[in-house]
CSV table of C-alpha atoms and ligand atoms in Angstrom, one decimal:
chain,number,residue,atom,x,y,z
A,386,UNK,CA,55.2,-24.7,-51.4
A,387,UNK,CA,55.1,-24.0,-47.7
A,388,UNK,CA,57.9,-24.5,-45.1
A,389,UNK,CA,57.9,-24.0,-41.4
A,390,UNK,CA,61.0,-22.0,-40.4
A,391,UNK,CA,59.6,-19.5,-37.9
A,392,UNK,CA,56.3,-19.7,-36.0
A,393,UNK,CA,55.4,-16.4,-37.8
A,394,UNK,CA,55.1,-18.5,-41.0
A,395,UNK,CA,51.7,-19.7,-39.6
A,396,UNK,CA,48.7,-17.4,-39.3
A,397,UNK,CA,46.6,-17.5,-36.1
A,398,UNK,CA,43.9,-19.4,-38.1
A,399,UNK,CA,46.4,-21.9,-39.3
A,400,UNK,CA,47.6,-22.6,-35.8
A,401,UNK,CA,44.1,-23.0,-34.6
A,402,UNK,CA,43.4,-25.5,-37.5
A,403,UNK,CA,46.5,-27.5,-36.7
A,404,UNK,CA,45.4,-27.8,-33.1
A,405,UNK,CA,41.9,-28.9,-34.2
A,406,UNK,CA,43.4,-31.6,-36.5
A,407,UNK,CA,45.7,-32.8,-33.8
A,408,UNK,CA,42.8,-33.1,-31.4
A,409,UNK,CA,40.8,-35.0,-34.0
A,410,UNK,CA,43.9,-37.4,-34.5
A,411,UNK,CA,43.9,-38.0,-30.7
A,412,UNK,CA,40.2,-39.0,-30.9
A,413,UNK,CA,40.2,-40.9,-34.2
A,414,UNK,CA,43.6,-42.4,-34.8
A,415,UNK,CA,42.5,-45.0,-37.3
A,416,UNK,CA,41.1,-42.4,-39.6
A,417,UNK,CA,44.7,-41.1,-40.2
A,418,UNK,CA,46.6,-44.4,-40.3
A,419,UNK,CA,47.1,-44.4,-44.1
A,420,UNK,CA,47.1,-40.7,-44.9
A,421,UNK,CA,50.8,-40.6,-45.7
A,422,UNK,CA,51.1,-44.0,-47.4
A,423,UNK,CA,53.9,-44.0,-49.9
A,424,UNK,CA,55.4,-40.7,-48.5
A,425,UNK,CA,58.8,-40.3,-46.8
A,426,UNK,CA,60.0,-38.0,-44.1
A,427,UNK,CA,63.7,-37.3,-43.7
A,428,UNK,CA,65.1,-36.2,-40.4
A,429,UNK,CA,68.5,-34.4,-40.7
A,430,UNK,CA,69.7,-33.9,-37.2
A,431,UNK,CA,73.1,-32.2,-36.8
A,432,UNK,CA,72.5,-31.7,-33.1
A,433,UNK,CA,71.3,-34.1,-30.3
A,434,UNK,CA,67.6,-34.8,-29.9
A,435,UNK,CA,65.3,-37.3,-28.3
A,436,UNK,CA,61.7,-36.0,-28.4
A,437,UNK,CA,61.8,-33.8,-31.5
A,438,UNK,CA,63.3,-36.4,-33.9
A,439,UNK,CA,61.5,-39.4,-32.5
A,440,UNK,CA,58.1,-37.7,-32.3
A,441,UNK,CA,58.5,-36.6,-35.9
A,442,UNK,CA,59.4,-40.2,-36.9
A,443,UNK,CA,56.6,-41.7,-34.8
A,444,UNK,CA,54.2,-39.1,-36.3
A,445,UNK,CA,55.1,-40.1,-39.9
A,446,UNK,CA,54.9,-43.8,-39.0
A,447,UNK,CA,51.4,-43.4,-37.5
A,448,UNK,CA,50.3,-41.7,-40.7
A,449,UNK,CA,51.4,-44.8,-42.6
A,450,UNK,CA,54.5,-43.2,-44.1
A,451,UNK,CA,58.2,-44.0,-43.9
A,452,UNK,CA,61.2,-42.3,-42.4
A,453,UNK,CA,64.9,-42.0,-43.1
A,454,UNK,CA,67.7,-39.8,-41.8
A,455,UNK,CA,70.7,-39.3,-39.6
A,456,UNK,CA,70.9,-38.3,-36.0
A,457,UNK,CA,74.3,-36.7,-35.7
A,458,UNK,CA,76.5,-34.6,-37.9
A,459,UNK,CA,79.4,-37.1,-37.5
A,460,UNK,CA,77.5,-39.8,-39.3
A,461,UNK,CA,76.5,-37.6,-42.3
A,462,UNK,CA,78.6,-36.1,-45.1
A,463,UNK,CA,78.7,-32.8,-43.0
A,464,UNK,CA,81.7,-34.5,-41.4
A,465,UNK,CA,83.4,-34.5,-44.9
A,466,UNK,CA,82.6,-30.8,-45.4
A,467,UNK,CA,79.3,-31.0,-47.4
A,468,UNK,CA,77.2,-27.8,-47.3
A,469,UNK,CA,73.6,-27.8,-46.0
A,470,UNK,CA,72.5,-26.6,-49.5
A,471,UNK,CA,74.0,-29.6,-51.3
A,472,UNK,CA,72.7,-32.0,-48.7
A,473,UNK,CA,69.2,-30.6,-49.0
A,474,UNK,CA,69.2,-30.7,-52.8
A,475,UNK,CA,70.1,-34.4,-52.7
A,476,UNK,CA,67.7,-35.4,-49.9
A,477,UNK,CA,64.9,-33.7,-51.7
A,478,UNK,CA,65.2,-36.5,-54.3
A,479,UNK,CA,64.8,-39.1,-51.6
A,480,UNK,CA,62.1,-37.7,-49.4
A,481,UNK,CA,58.8,-35.8,-49.6
A,482,UNK,CA,59.4,-33.6,-46.6
A,483,UNK,CA,62.5,-32.7,-44.5
A,484,UNK,CA,63.0,-31.9,-40.8
A,485,UNK,CA,66.3,-30.3,-40.0
A,486,UNK,CA,68.0,-29.4,-36.7
A,487,UNK,CA,71.3,-27.5,-36.9
A,488,UNK,CA,73.5,-25.6,-34.5
A,489,UNK,CA,73.7,-22.5,-36.7
A,490,UNK,CA,71.1,-19.8,-36.5
A,491,UNK,CA,69.4,-19.3,-39.9
A,492,UNK,CA,70.4,-22.8,-41.2
A,493,UNK,CA,66.8,-23.9,-41.8
A,494,UNK,CA,66.0,-20.8,-43.7
A,495,UNK,CA,69.0,-21.4,-46.0
A,496,UNK,CA,67.8,-25.0,-46.4
A,497,UNK,CA,64.3,-23.9,-47.4
A,498,UNK,CA,65.7,-21.5,-50.1
A,499,UNK,CA,67.4,-24.5,-51.8
A,500,UNK,CA,64.7,-27.1,-51.3
A,501,UNK,CA,62.3,-28.7,-53.7
A,502,UNK,CA,60.3,-30.2,-50.8
A,503,UNK,CA,58.8,-28.6,-47.6
A,504,UNK,CA,61.4,-27.9,-44.8
A,505,UNK,CA,60.5,-28.0,-41.1
A,506,UNK,CA,62.9,-26.2,-38.7
A,507,UNK,CA,63.4,-28.5,-35.7
A,508,UNK,CA,65.7,-25.9,-34.0
A,509,UNK,CA,68.4,-23.6,-35.5
A,510,UNK,CA,71.0,-22.8,-32.8
A,511,UNK,CA,69.7,-20.5,-30.1
A,512,UNK,CA,67.2,-18.9,-32.5
A,513,UNK,CA,63.9,-20.6,-33.1
A,514,UNK,CA,62.1,-23.9,-32.6
A,515,UNK,CA,58.6,-23.5,-34.1
A,516,UNK,CA,57.4,-27.1,-33.7
A,517,UNK,CA,58.2,-27.1,-30.0
A,518,UNK,CA,56.0,-24.0,-29.9
A,519,UNK,CA,53.1,-25.8,-31.7
A,520,UNK,CA,53.6,-28.5,-29.0
A,521,UNK,CA,53.4,-25.8,-26.3
A,522,UNK,CA,50.3,-24.2,-27.8
A,523,UNK,CA,48.4,-27.4,-28.0
A,524,UNK,CA,49.4,-28.2,-24.4
A,525,UNK,CA,48.2,-24.8,-23.2
A,526,UNK,CA,44.9,-25.3,-25.1
A,527,UNK,CA,44.4,-28.8,-23.7
A,528,UNK,CA,45.4,-27.8,-20.1
A,529,UNK,CA,44.0,-24.3,-19.8
A,530,UNK,CA,41.3,-24.4,-22.5
A,531,UNK,CA,42.4,-21.0,-23.9
A,532,UNK,CA,45.3,-19.2,-25.5
A,533,UNK,CA,44.4,-15.8,-24.3
A,534,UNK,CA,44.1,-14.2,-20.8
A,535,UNK,CA,47.2,-15.8,-19.4
A,536,UNK,CA,50.0,-14.8,-17.0
A,537,UNK,CA,53.0,-16.7,-18.4
A,538,UNK,CA,56.2,-17.1,-16.4
A,539,UNK,CA,59.2,-18.3,-18.4
A,540,UNK,CA,62.2,-19.2,-16.3
A,541,UNK,CA,65.8,-20.2,-16.9
A,542,UNK,CA,67.9,-19.6,-20.0
A,543,UNK,CA,65.9,-17.0,-21.9
A,544,UNK,CA,69.0,-15.9,-23.8
A,545,UNK,CA,69.9,-19.2,-25.6
A,546,UNK,CA,66.6,-21.0,-25.2
A,547,UNK,CA,65.2,-21.1,-28.7
A,548,UNK,CA,61.9,-22.6,-27.5
A,549,UNK,CA,61.5,-19.4,-25.4
A,550,UNK,CA,62.0,-17.1,-28.4
A,551,UNK,CA,59.4,-19.0,-30.5
A,552,UNK,CA,56.9,-19.3,-27.7
A,553,UNK,CA,57.0,-15.5,-26.9
A,554,UNK,CA,56.6,-14.8,-30.6
A,555,UNK,CA,53.6,-17.0,-30.8
A,556,UNK,CA,51.8,-16.0,-27.6
A,557,UNK,CA,52.2,-12.3,-28.4
A,558,UNK,CA,49.4,-12.5,-30.9
A,559,UNK,CA,46.8,-13.6,-28.3
A,560,UNK,CA,44.8,-11.2,-26.2
A,561,UNK,CA,45.6,-10.2,-22.6
A,562,UNK,CA,48.9,-12.0,-22.3
A,563,UNK,CA,51.4,-10.9,-19.6
A,564,UNK,CA,54.9,-12.3,-19.4
A,565,UNK,CA,57.1,-12.8,-16.3
A,566,UNK,CA,60.6,-13.3,-17.6
A,567,UNK,CA,62.6,-15.0,-14.9
A,568,UNK,CA,66.3,-15.4,-15.4
A,569,UNK,CA,69.7,-14.4,-14.0
A,570,UNK,CA,71.1,-11.2,-15.6
A,571,UNK,CA,73.5,-13.2,-17.8
A,572,UNK,CA,70.6,-15.2,-19.4
A,573,UNK,CA,68.1,-12.4,-20.0
A,574,UNK,CA,65.9,-12.4,-23.0
A,575,UNK,CA,67.6,-11.0,-26.1
A,576,UNK,CA,66.9,-7.3,-27.0
A,577,UNK,CA,65.5,-8.2,-30.4
A,578,UNK,CA,62.7,-10.2,-28.8
A,579,UNK,CA,61.9,-7.3,-26.4
A,580,UNK,CA,61.9,-4.7,-29.2
A,581,UNK,CA,60.5,-6.6,-32.2
A,582,UNK,CA,58.0,-8.7,-30.4
A,583,UNK,CA,57.1,-7.5,-26.9
A,584,UNK,CA,57.3,-3.8,-27.2
A,585,UNK,CA,56.1,-3.7,-30.8
A,586,UNK,CA,52.9,-5.5,-29.8
A,587,UNK,CA,52.5,-3.7,-26.5
A,588,UNK,CA,52.7,-6.9,-24.5
A,589,UNK,CA,53.3,-6.2,-20.8
A,590,UNK,CA,56.3,-8.0,-19.3
A,591,UNK,CA,58.3,-8.0,-16.1
A,592,UNK,CA,61.9,-9.1,-15.8
A,593,UNK,CA,63.0,-10.6,-12.5
A,594,UNK,CA,65.7,-12.9,-11.1
A,595,UNK,CA,63.4,-14.3,-8.4
A,596,UNK,CA,61.2,-17.3,-9.3
A,597,UNK,CA,59.1,-16.9,-6.1
A,598,UNK,CA,58.3,-13.2,-6.4
A,599,UNK,CA,55.4,-13.6,-8.8
A,600,UNK,CA,54.8,-17.4,-8.6
A,601,UNK,CA,51.3,-16.8,-7.1
A,602,UNK,CA,50.2,-14.7,-10.2
A,603,UNK,CA,51.1,-17.3,-12.8
A,604,UNK,CA,48.7,-19.4,-14.9
A,605,UNK,CA,51.7,-21.0,-16.7
A,606,UNK,CA,55.2,-21.6,-15.6
A,607,UNK,CA,57.5,-22.6,-18.4
A,608,UNK,CA,60.8,-23.9,-17.1
A,609,UNK,CA,63.9,-24.3,-19.3
A,610,UNK,CA,67.3,-25.9,-19.2
A,611,UNK,CA,70.4,-23.8,-19.1
A,612,UNK,CA,71.7,-24.4,-22.7
A,613,UNK,CA,75.2,-25.8,-21.9
A,614,UNK,CA,76.1,-26.3,-25.6
A,615,UNK,CA,75.8,-22.6,-26.3
A,616,UNK,CA,78.1,-21.3,-23.6
A,617,UNK,CA,81.5,-20.0,-24.5
A,618,UNK,CA,82.8,-20.6,-21.1
A,619,UNK,CA,82.4,-23.8,-19.0
A,620,UNK,CA,82.8,-21.9,-15.7
A,621,UNK,CA,79.8,-19.7,-16.5
A,622,UNK,CA,77.7,-22.7,-17.2
A,623,UNK,CA,78.6,-24.4,-13.9
A,624,UNK,CA,77.9,-21.2,-12.0
A,625,UNK,CA,74.4,-20.7,-13.6
A,626,UNK,CA,73.2,-24.3,-14.3
A,627,UNK,CA,71.4,-24.8,-11.0
A,628,UNK,CA,70.2,-21.2,-10.5
A,629,UNK,CA,66.6,-22.3,-10.4
A,630,UNK,CA,65.3,-25.5,-9.0
A,631,UNK,CA,61.5,-25.8,-8.8
A,632,UNK,CA,60.3,-28.1,-6.1
A,633,UNK,CA,57.3,-29.1,-4.1
A,634,UNK,CA,58.0,-26.6,-1.3
A,635,UNK,CA,58.2,-23.6,-3.7
A,636,UNK,CA,54.9,-24.6,-5.4
A,637,UNK,CA,53.0,-24.0,-2.2
A,638,UNK,CA,52.9,-20.4,-3.3
A,639,UNK,CA,51.5,-21.2,-6.7
A,640,UNK,CA,47.9,-21.2,-8.0
A,641,UNK,CA,45.9,-24.5,-7.7
A,642,UNK,CA,45.5,-24.6,-11.5
A,643,UNK,CA,49.0,-23.5,-12.5
A,644,UNK,CA,50.2,-25.4,-15.6
A,645,UNK,CA,53.9,-26.3,-15.3
A,646,UNK,CA,55.6,-26.8,-18.6
A,647,UNK,CA,59.1,-27.7,-19.8
A,648,UNK,CA,60.2,-28.5,-23.4
A,649,UNK,CA,62.5,-31.2,-21.9
A,650,UNK,CA,65.2,-32.5,-21.5
A,651,UNK,CA,65.2,-31.5,-17.8
A,652,UNK,CA,68.5,-31.4,-15.9
A,653,UNK,CA,68.0,-30.1,-12.3
A,654,UNK,CA,65.6,-27.2,-12.9
A,655,UNK,CA,62.5,-29.2,-11.8
A,656,UNK,CA,62.9,-31.5,-8.9
A,657,UNK,CA,61.4,-35.0,-9.5
A,658,UNK,CA,59.1,-34.5,-6.5
A,659,UNK,CA,57.1,-32.1,-8.7
A,660,UNK,CA,56.3,-34.9,-11.2
A,661,UNK,CA,53.5,-36.3,-9.1
A,662,UNK,CA,51.9,-32.9,-8.7
A,663,UNK,CA,48.7,-32.6,-10.9
A,664,UNK,CA,50.0,-29.2,-12.1
A,665,UNK,CA,53.0,-30.9,-13.8
A,666,UNK,CA,52.2,-31.0,-17.6
A,667,UNK,CA,55.6,-31.6,-19.1
A,668,UNK,CA,55.3,-35.3,-19.9
A,669,UNK,CA,51.9,-34.7,-21.4
A,670,UNK,CA,53.4,-31.9,-23.4
A,671,UNK,CA,55.9,-34.3,-24.9
A,672,UNK,CA,53.0,-36.6,-25.9
A,673,UNK,CA,51.0,-33.8,-27.5
A,674,UNK,CA,54.1,-33.0,-29.6
A,675,UNK,CA,53.6,-36.1,-31.7
A,676,UNK,CA,50.0,-35.3,-32.6
A,677,UNK,CA,50.6,-31.7,-33.5
A,678,UNK,CA,53.5,-32.9,-35.7
A,679,UNK,CA,51.2,-35.3,-37.4
A,680,UNK,CA,48.8,-32.4,-38.2
A,681,UNK,CA,51.8,-30.3,-39.5
A,682,UNK,CA,53.0,-33.1,-41.8
A,683,UNK,CA,49.5,-33.4,-43.3
A,684,UNK,CA,49.3,-29.7,-43.8
A,685,UNK,CA,52.7,-29.2,-45.4
A,686,UNK,CA,52.1,-32.3,-47.7
A,687,UNK,CA,48.7,-30.8,-48.5
A,688,UNK,CA,46.9,-34.0,-47.5
A,689,UNK,CA,43.2,-33.5,-46.4
B,1596,NCD,C1,64.6,-28.1,-26.6
B,1596,NCD,C2,65.5,-27.7,-27.7
B,1596,NCD,O1,66.1,-28.6,-28.4
B,1596,NCD,O2,65.7,-26.6,-27.9
B,1596,NCD,N1,64.3,-29.5,-26.6
B,1596,NCD,C3,63.3,-30.0,-27.4
B,1596,NCD,O3,63.3,-29.9,-28.6
B,1596,NCD,N2,62.2,-30.5,-26.7
B,1596,NCD,C4,65.0,-27.6,-25.3
B,1596,NCD,C5,66.3,-27.9,-24.8
B,1596,NCD,O4,67.1,-28.6,-25.4
B,1596,NCD,O5,66.6,-27.5,-23.7
């Protein structure tokens, strides 16, 4: 049985196949409308979510399946002290596949070790978020028509941003990728990503505080929210939260075919005047997320 805990669980070929299936779903929706008939997907969300949980639920419903779950730890037995392992064992008897989001790093991995059904990690603390990365990859493929030969700027909270960690891990397997890691010094990319991913794979990267310095070189600019919930100290969050605000004026320096991405939710890091710009891809990105999750559900349930 296969789980998706880390983007590394998927080979490059498997990622390519998922993108192809998702593209086919976009074109031929009816063909897929009963593929998961009689199947149930459980969403166990111990942390807030809008897109990830609802796109998984919409994905299962569009495949003809059903959904069940909870959307906060307070309404589940976690509030009474139940362990993830016990919850997973029980839910495995109610559902065919489980999506879990939890504030603790490693929680999805623990869940997968106890589970009789496939587990999908929908975010484990500040660690990983592989289905956001699949969403990001299909977006890059649809918008740039390639996953190689890209200058990728990633801006904001590179320390706690789990989508950033999974995205760098995924992109490091493609040819001729260069990263521009843009953050204040307090929110720099963790050392383990630098050593185990970037340096190990000889991926060139530049670290900078200045969003405008290399803006003209970028093919992709991936903006992120400062992860308030992972700060120990409220004052630090307040000081750093508006460090970057991308707006129309700054974008004058960028390439005509730049692709601006954001996993969302956005707070202040992209001004709404950018939304009308043809380079803004973040709302499309959220839409692609449903289709790639449909493809993933089919794969993990081994449905042709
Ligand atoms: C991201 C997350 O939860 O890590 N959101 C998402 O799933 N689209 C990004 C964020 O919360 O900032």
